[in-house]
Tab-separated table of C-alpha atoms and ligand atoms in Angstrom:
chain	number	residue	atom	x	y	z
A	32	MET	CA	0.000	0.000	0.000
A	33	ARG	CA	1.224	3.488	-0.799
A	34	ARG	CA	2.170	5.466	2.301
A	35	ARG	CA	0.039	8.502	2.917
A	36	HIS	CA	2.133	11.662	2.986
A	37	THR	CA	0.900	14.287	5.402
A	38	THR	CA	1.602	17.887	4.496
A	39	LEU	CA	2.373	20.498	7.133
A	40	GLY	CA	-0.892	22.241	6.272
A	41	GLU	CA	-2.894	19.060	6.876
A	42	PHE	CA	-0.988	18.338	10.079
A	43	ILE	CA	-1.657	21.806	11.481
A	44	ILE	CA	-5.385	21.488	10.829
A	45	GLU	CA	-5.577	17.898	12.117
A	46	ASN	CA	-3.900	18.918	15.372
A	47	GLN	CA	-5.776	22.156	15.885
A	48	LYS	CA	-7.939	20.517	18.549
A	49	ASP	CA	-4.869	20.251	20.823
A	50	PHE	CA	-4.673	24.015	21.312
A	51	PRO	CA	-6.406	25.045	24.490
A	52	TYR	CA	-8.018	28.135	22.984
A	53	ALA	CA	-8.275	26.919	19.423
A	54	LYS	CA	-10.278	29.067	17.110
A	55	GLY	CA	-8.032	28.530	14.159
A	56	GLU	CA	-5.913	31.660	14.681
A	57	LEU	CA	-2.848	29.764	15.835
A	58	SER	CA	-3.184	27.369	12.890
A	59	ALA	CA	-3.417	30.321	10.538
A	60	LEU	CA	-0.397	31.913	12.199
A	61	LEU	CA	1.692	28.756	11.781
A	62	SER	CA	0.629	28.709	8.133
A	63	SER	CA	1.833	32.303	7.737
A	64	ILE	CA	5.205	31.365	9.218
A	65	ARG	CA	5.377	28.420	6.829
A	66	LEU	CA	4.705	30.769	3.918
A	67	ALA	CA	7.341	33.300	4.978
A	68	GLY	CA	9.774	30.424	5.525
A	69	LYS	CA	9.241	29.247	1.950
A	70	MET	CA	10.022	32.731	0.665
A	71	VAL	CA	13.184	33.034	2.739
A	72	ASN	CA	14.199	29.550	1.627
A	73	GLN	CA	13.883	30.598	-1.991
A	74	GLU	CA	16.032	33.681	-1.429
A	75	ILE	CA	18.691	31.670	0.388
A	76	ASN	CA	18.811	29.017	-2.321
A	77	LYS	CA	19.554	31.563	-4.985
A	78	ALA	CA	21.842	33.627	-2.791
A	79	GLY	CA	24.935	32.456	-4.619
A	80	LEU	CA	23.471	33.603	-7.927
A	81	ALA	CA	21.962	36.928	-7.085
A	82	GLU	CA	24.025	39.904	-6.039
A	83	ILE	CA	22.656	39.769	-2.547
A	84	LEU	CA	25.485	38.292	-0.590
A	85	GLY	CA	27.639	40.461	1.588
A	86	LYS	CA	27.037	43.078	4.164
A	87	ALA	CA	24.075	45.422	4.219
A	88	GLY	CA	26.181	48.259	5.584
A	89	ASN	CA	24.253	48.559	8.842
A	90	ASP	CA	24.914	47.166	12.266
A	91	ASN	CA	22.041	45.520	14.102
A	92	VAL	CA	21.102	46.555	17.623
A	93	GLN	CA	23.851	44.393	19.109
A	94	GLY	CA	26.388	46.199	16.946
A	95	GLU	CA	27.043	43.153	14.793
A	96	GLU	CA	27.365	43.342	11.067
A	97	GLN	CA	24.075	42.709	9.331
A	98	MET	CA	24.184	40.617	6.200
A	99	LYS	CA	21.835	41.519	3.359
A	100	LEU	CA	19.945	38.289	3.763
A	101	ASP	CA	19.282	39.083	7.442
A	102	VAL	CA	17.535	42.230	6.349
A	103	MET	CA	15.620	40.463	3.636
A	104	ALA	CA	14.509	37.621	5.915
A	105	ASN	CA	13.430	40.118	8.559
A	106	GLU	CA	11.359	42.081	6.050
A	107	LEU	CA	9.794	38.969	4.534
A	108	PHE	CA	8.624	37.702	7.904
A	109	ILE	CA	7.263	41.077	8.981
A	110	SER	CA	5.421	41.740	5.738
A	111	THR	CA	3.962	38.223	5.515
A	112	LEU	CA	2.719	38.366	9.095
A	113	ARG	CA	1.436	41.927	8.679
A	114	ASN	CA	-0.539	40.927	5.588
A	115	ARG	CA	-2.572	38.580	7.720
A	116	GLY	CA	-4.507	39.324	10.857
A	117	GLU	CA	-3.262	36.777	13.374
A	118	ILE	CA	-0.761	38.822	15.388
A	119	CYS	CA	-0.837	42.239	16.999
A	120	GLY	CA	2.927	42.688	17.269
A	121	LEU	CA	6.332	41.262	16.550
A	122	ALA	CA	9.822	41.528	18.013
A	123	SER	CA	12.905	40.563	16.055
A	124	GLU	CA	16.546	40.047	16.888
A	125	GLU	CA	17.276	42.427	14.037
A	126	MET	CA	15.303	45.388	15.393
A	127	GLU	CA	15.845	47.510	18.459
A	128	ASP	CA	12.164	47.824	19.345
A	129	PHE	CA	9.098	45.694	18.817
A	130	VAL	CA	6.657	46.440	15.997
A	131	ILE	CA	3.021	47.221	16.806
A	132	PHE	CA	0.353	46.076	14.336
A	133	ASN	CA	-2.411	48.403	15.394
A	134	ASP	CA	-4.852	48.745	12.518
A	135	GLU	CA	-8.361	47.366	12.292
A	136	MET	CA	-7.181	44.046	10.877
A	137	HIS	CA	-4.818	43.290	13.775
A	138	GLN	CA	-6.447	45.050	16.734
A	139	ASP	CA	-8.216	42.005	18.088
A	140	ALA	CA	-5.411	39.549	17.381
A	141	LYS	CA	-4.344	37.549	20.432
A	142	TYR	CA	-0.796	36.535	19.541
A	143	VAL	CA	2.678	38.056	19.387
A	144	VAL	CA	5.666	36.585	17.569
A	145	LEU	CA	9.347	36.812	18.476
A	146	ILE	CA	11.768	35.887	15.774
A	147	ASP	CA	15.392	35.450	14.816
A	148	PRO	CA	14.825	35.742	11.067
A	149	LEU	CA	18.215	34.436	9.973
A	150	ASP	CA	20.280	32.769	12.619
A	151	GLY	CA	23.891	31.906	11.848
A	152	SER	CA	24.015	34.382	8.985
A	153	SER	CA	27.796	34.713	9.206
A	154	ASN	CA	27.784	31.247	7.579
A	155	ILE	CA	25.770	32.244	4.528
A	156	ASP	CA	28.550	33.166	2.157
A	157	VAL	CA	30.339	29.859	2.750
A	158	ASN	CA	27.229	27.797	2.020
A	159	VAL	CA	26.741	26.473	5.535
A	160	SER	CA	23.257	25.871	6.961
A	161	VAL	CA	21.397	28.781	8.526
A	162	GLY	CA	17.948	28.958	10.062
A	163	THR	CA	14.965	30.923	11.288
A	164	ILE	CA	13.803	30.589	14.900
A	165	PHE	CA	10.320	31.636	16.042
A	166	SER	CA	8.399	31.826	19.266
A	167	ILE	CA	4.687	32.570	19.796
A	168	TYR	CA	2.884	33.876	22.897
A	169	ARG	CA	-0.646	34.968	23.692
A	170	ARG	CA	-0.647	38.642	24.490
A	171	VAL	CA	-1.210	39.563	28.133
A	172	SER	CA	-2.471	43.085	27.456
A	173	LYS	CA	-6.084	43.712	26.504
A	174	PRO	CA	-7.004	42.991	22.861
A	175	GLY	CA	-8.090	46.154	21.070
A	176	SER	CA	-5.195	48.187	22.544
A	177	PRO	CA	-1.632	48.395	21.184
A	178	VAL	CA	0.732	45.629	22.325
A	179	THR	CA	3.077	46.500	25.179
A	180	LEU	CA	6.563	45.433	26.200
A	181	GLU	CA	5.006	43.052	28.763
A	182	ASP	CA	3.470	41.047	25.923
A	183	PHE	CA	7.000	40.224	24.770
A	184	LEU	CA	8.718	39.855	28.143
A	185	GLN	CA	6.906	36.684	29.155
A	186	PRO	CA	8.857	33.732	30.531
A	187	GLY	CA	9.433	30.932	28.027
A	188	ASN	CA	7.092	28.607	29.917
A	189	ARG	CA	4.222	30.729	28.531
A	190	GLN	CA	5.066	29.993	24.889
A	191	VAL	CA	2.157	28.506	22.966
A	192	ALA	CA	4.312	27.413	20.043
A	193	ALA	CA	7.917	27.575	18.918
A	194	GLY	CA	9.998	26.203	16.124
A	195	TYR	CA	12.696	26.671	13.561
A	196	LEU	CA	13.381	26.313	9.898
A	197	ILE	CA	16.754	24.945	8.910
A	198	TYR	CA	17.911	25.851	5.426
A	199	GLY	CA	20.313	22.950	5.026
A	200	THR	CA	20.939	20.150	2.577
A	201	SER	CA	17.182	20.031	2.684
A	202	THR	CA	14.893	22.601	4.260
A	203	ILE	CA	13.124	21.355	7.362
A	204	LEU	CA	10.559	23.023	9.603
A	205	VAL	CA	10.414	21.715	13.168
A	206	TYR	CA	7.833	22.971	15.648
A	207	THR	CA	5.972	22.294	18.855
A	208	THR	CA	2.723	23.526	20.335
A	209	GLY	CA	3.423	21.743	23.612
A	210	ASN	CA	2.327	18.303	22.412
A	211	GLY	CA	5.629	16.900	21.207
A	212	VAL	CA	7.890	17.939	18.372
A	213	ASN	CA	7.393	17.238	14.683
A	214	GLY	CA	9.581	17.922	11.659
A	215	PHE	CA	8.544	18.539	8.051
A	216	THR	CA	10.848	18.415	5.045
A	217	PHE	CA	10.292	20.783	2.143
A	218	ASP	CA	9.797	19.283	-1.307
A	219	PRO	CA	10.888	22.093	-3.635
A	220	GLY	CA	9.313	20.431	-6.695
A	221	ILE	CA	5.868	20.456	-5.120
A	222	GLY	CA	6.344	23.496	-2.910
A	223	SER	CA	5.072	21.769	0.239
A	224	PHE	CA	6.451	20.586	3.555
A	225	PHE	CA	5.807	16.899	4.324
A	226	LEU	CA	5.850	15.225	7.723
A	227	SER	CA	9.233	13.483	7.774
A	228	HIS	CA	10.172	13.439	11.476
A	229	PRO	CA	7.077	12.603	13.542
A	230	ASN	CA	7.313	12.823	17.331
A	231	MET	CA	10.994	13.725	17.548
A	232	LYS	CA	12.808	12.611	20.701
A	233	ALA	CA	16.233	13.732	21.892
A	234	PRO	CA	18.274	10.697	22.999
A	235	GLU	CA	18.731	10.827	26.803
A	236	GLU	CA	22.477	10.418	26.404
A	237	GLY	CA	24.712	11.472	23.546
A	238	LYS	CA	28.248	11.480	22.266
A	239	ILE	CA	28.509	14.980	20.801
A	240	TYR	CA	29.480	18.218	22.518
A	241	SER	CA	29.136	21.500	20.613
A	242	ILE	CA	30.898	24.596	21.871
A	243	ASN	CA	33.191	27.230	20.397
A	244	GLU	CA	36.308	25.830	22.051
A	245	GLY	CA	38.432	28.652	20.678
A	246	ASN	CA	37.038	30.725	23.542
A	247	TYR	CA	38.290	28.201	26.113
A	248	VAL	CA	40.452	30.665	28.062
A	249	HIS	CA	37.413	32.896	28.582
A	250	PHE	CA	35.094	30.163	29.888
A	251	PRO	CA	33.996	29.721	33.515
A	252	ASN	CA	35.820	26.939	35.371
A	253	GLY	CA	32.791	24.646	35.372
A	254	VAL	CA	32.708	24.668	31.555
A	255	LYS	CA	36.477	24.193	31.301
A	256	GLN	CA	36.249	21.145	33.599
A	257	TYR	CA	33.285	19.763	31.681
A	258	ILE	CA	35.168	20.035	28.379
A	259	LYS	CA	38.138	18.214	29.911
A	260	TRP	CA	35.742	15.524	31.177
A	261	CYS	CA	34.326	15.142	27.626
A	262	GLN	CA	37.875	14.630	26.329
A	263	GLU	CA	38.985	12.088	28.928
A	264	LEU	CA	39.400	8.440	28.009
A	265	ASP	CA	36.850	6.218	29.706
A	266	GLU	CA	35.726	3.223	27.730
A	267	SER	CA	32.980	2.410	30.218
A	268	ASP	CA	30.929	5.393	29.044
A	269	GLY	CA	32.292	5.911	25.555
A	270	ARG	CA	34.584	8.885	26.220
A	271	PRO	CA	36.236	10.796	24.716
A	272	LEU	CA	33.150	12.345	23.137
A	273	THR	CA	32.992	13.833	19.654
A	274	SER	CA	33.292	17.581	19.152
A	275	ARG	CA	31.035	19.144	16.491
A	276	TYR	CA	30.452	22.877	16.133
A	277	ILE	CA	28.964	24.466	13.044
A	278	GLY	CA	28.467	27.930	14.498
A	279	SER	CA	24.823	27.945	13.406
A	280	LEU	CA	22.674	27.314	16.453
A	281	VAL	CA	19.843	25.849	14.400
A	282	ALA	CA	22.140	23.378	12.636
A	283	ASP	CA	24.008	22.386	15.817
A	284	PHE	CA	20.720	22.030	17.704
A	285	HIS	CA	19.105	19.973	14.940
A	286	ARG	CA	22.017	17.539	14.722
A	287	ASN	CA	22.168	17.109	18.495
A	288	LEU	CA	18.401	16.580	18.657
A	289	MET	CA	18.642	13.823	16.068
A	290	LYS	CA	21.823	12.145	17.319
A	291	GLY	CA	22.117	13.057	21.000
A	292	GLY	CA	24.422	15.814	22.154
A	293	ILE	CA	24.856	19.013	24.093
A	294	TYR	CA	25.181	22.587	22.828
A	295	ILE	CA	26.842	25.121	25.131
A	296	TYR	CA	27.289	28.866	24.731
A	297	PRO	CA	28.578	29.923	28.152
A	298	THR	CA	29.526	33.270	29.586
A	299	GLY	CA	33.047	34.438	28.835
A	300	THR	CA	35.116	37.584	28.954
A	301	LYS	CA	34.084	38.398	25.377
A	302	ALA	CA	30.428	37.674	26.155
A	303	PRO	CA	29.968	38.346	29.877
A	304	LYS	CA	26.302	37.348	29.795
A	305	GLY	CA	26.609	34.756	27.039
A	306	LYS	CA	25.961	35.467	23.376
A	307	LEU	CA	22.566	33.975	22.634
A	308	ARG	CA	19.369	35.928	23.154
A	309	LEU	CA	16.871	34.596	25.655
A	310	LEU	CA	13.777	35.639	23.714
A	311	TYR	CA	14.689	34.883	20.111
A	312	GLU	CA	16.990	31.878	20.465
A	313	CYS	CA	17.097	30.233	23.899
A	314	ASN	CA	13.401	30.156	24.837
A	315	PRO	CA	12.150	28.610	21.594
A	316	MET	CA	14.975	26.067	21.520
A	317	ALA	CA	14.401	25.271	25.222
A	318	PHE	CA	10.687	24.683	24.599
A	319	LEU	CA	11.518	22.356	21.687
A	320	ILE	CA	14.204	20.383	23.521
A	321	GLU	CA	12.006	19.880	26.585
A	322	GLN	CA	9.151	18.730	24.382
A	323	ALA	CA	11.581	16.232	22.845
A	324	GLY	CA	12.589	14.946	26.302
A	325	GLY	CA	15.813	16.959	26.631
A	326	LYS	CA	16.857	19.814	28.889
A	327	ALA	CA	17.879	23.484	28.630
A	328	THR	CA	19.362	25.589	31.411
A	329	ASP	CA	21.686	28.537	31.929
A	330	GLY	CA	23.959	26.174	33.869
A	331	PHE	CA	21.853	26.470	37.007
A	332	THR	CA	18.274	27.480	36.215
A	333	ARG	CA	15.719	26.193	33.709
A	334	ILE	CA	15.720	28.556	30.730
A	335	LEU	CA	11.912	28.507	30.460
A	336	ASP	CA	11.559	29.802	34.029
A	337	LEU	CA	13.762	32.871	33.582
A	338	GLN	CA	11.831	36.137	33.765
A	339	PRO	CA	12.993	38.269	30.829
A	340	GLU	CA	13.952	41.825	31.695
A	341	GLU	CA	14.669	43.250	28.276
A	342	LEU	CA	14.012	42.394	24.653
A	343	HIS	CA	17.595	41.654	23.674
A	344	GLN	CA	18.704	39.993	26.895
A	345	ARG	CA	21.495	37.432	26.546
A	346	VAL	CA	21.916	34.319	28.666
A	347	PRO	CA	24.353	31.405	28.904
A	348	PHE	CA	22.829	28.366	27.203
A	349	PHE	CA	23.252	24.632	27.919
A	350	CYS	CA	20.881	22.600	25.813
A	351	GLY	CA	20.454	19.043	24.586
A	352	SER	CA	20.278	15.455	25.785
A	353	LYS	CA	18.988	15.375	29.350
A	354	LYS	CA	21.823	13.440	30.979
A	355	MET	CA	24.502	15.452	29.193
A	356	VAL	CA	23.037	18.757	30.358
A	357	GLU	CA	22.770	17.388	33.896
A	358	LYS	CA	26.437	16.366	33.793
A	359	ALA	CA	27.478	19.840	32.635
A	360	GLU	CA	25.349	21.368	35.411
A	361	GLU	CA	27.177	19.219	37.976
A	362	PHE	CA	30.452	20.816	36.872
A	363	MET	CA	28.934	24.305	36.938
A	364	GLN	CA	27.580	23.788	40.424
A	365	GLY	CA	30.936	22.423	41.593
A	366	HIS	CA	32.440	25.822	40.802
B	584	AHM	P1	23.420	35.375	15.079
B	584	AHM	O1	21.977	35.316	15.501
B	584	AHM	O2	23.953	36.768	15.026
B	584	AHM	O3	23.670	34.593	13.832
B	584	AHM	O4	24.293	34.733	16.278
B	584	AHM	C1	23.951	33.511	16.818
B	584	AHM	C2	24.945	32.480	16.364
B	584	AHM	C3	24.461	31.074	16.600
B	584	AHM	O5	23.757	30.572	15.500
B	584	AHM	C4	25.741	30.326	16.796
B	584	AHM	O6	25.571	29.160	17.540
B	584	AHM	C5	26.609	31.332	17.479
B	584	AHM	O7	26.121	32.607	17.128
B	584	AHM	C6	28.027	31.233	17.050
B	584	AHM	O8	28.786	32.162	17.743
B	584	AHM	P2	30.387	32.083	17.769
B	584	AHM	O9	30.826	32.401	16.389
B	584	AHM	O10	30.790	33.097	18.780
B	584	AHM	O11	30.752	30.678	18.181
B	585	MG	MG1	20.639	34.384	16.086
């Protein structure tokens, strides 16, 4: 018998009943993200051909160089989401302030989106995988009024959905609404995402550690000790472990989710609070990894329980297979 192939669109509709306040808006919002993702995917695929590689000439709010594709991805997501009525505001890693959608079409919308439109963009011009990370919350302010900062500064445990697109050897969209994690691979010939990774689970243990070891001298002692532990010979538990670091969070996260591993971006003298952003990167990835049975902390505290204080807040990030994260935490707590 021929296997039935479920498209992302079908899957979203079939699972709509799982949303506690389902009226179809969240389904429509996920469909809008899927659409914007397809557009970004198309731009990235032809990036080597078009004259769009290179720097845009601006710095983003963190003072980092913005690549042209960052700008394009940011604009595509904003315009696609603005063209539809499901959200009342959006915050992006690429913009200093959040955007308010306050016209008649969006006034009564219940959701806000936080997004890293193109994560790992320093990898683009060497053809390495990049991604988009998104996070969705219900607004806490009253519908009918403009969104406020409080709508965006909610702890990650209030997320109603989160996910990422990885623009890799194939393009995959992975998301959760709090009922497990599912992955969909894009078929460019048909123009649709198909369910390819149902009910994804992070192996409890893993053999891969992912960290920018070049920053070793800047790391806290707990991380230094943990790295040494990963490198020690112990045949009883399969050490030394394997080191893999792409420098694209989405790609490193995706590989570790599939194979078992830990991703660490700790504090360091160059990044005193860590590099990754709580709202656009850590919270959505933490929601996904927990839904897949893994763990995400800042070395001490569950990421999803941190109360955000500002839009572009950075935190140290330890994320991946449950037992590996717990081991790393042991070293952190020992110091
Ligand atoms: P970006 O959002 O500006 O691309 O920065 C986030 C990226 C992550 O994808 C990646 O894991 C990390 O920065 C790499 O940083 P480093 O080059 O310091 O190792
Ligand atoms: Mg990023």
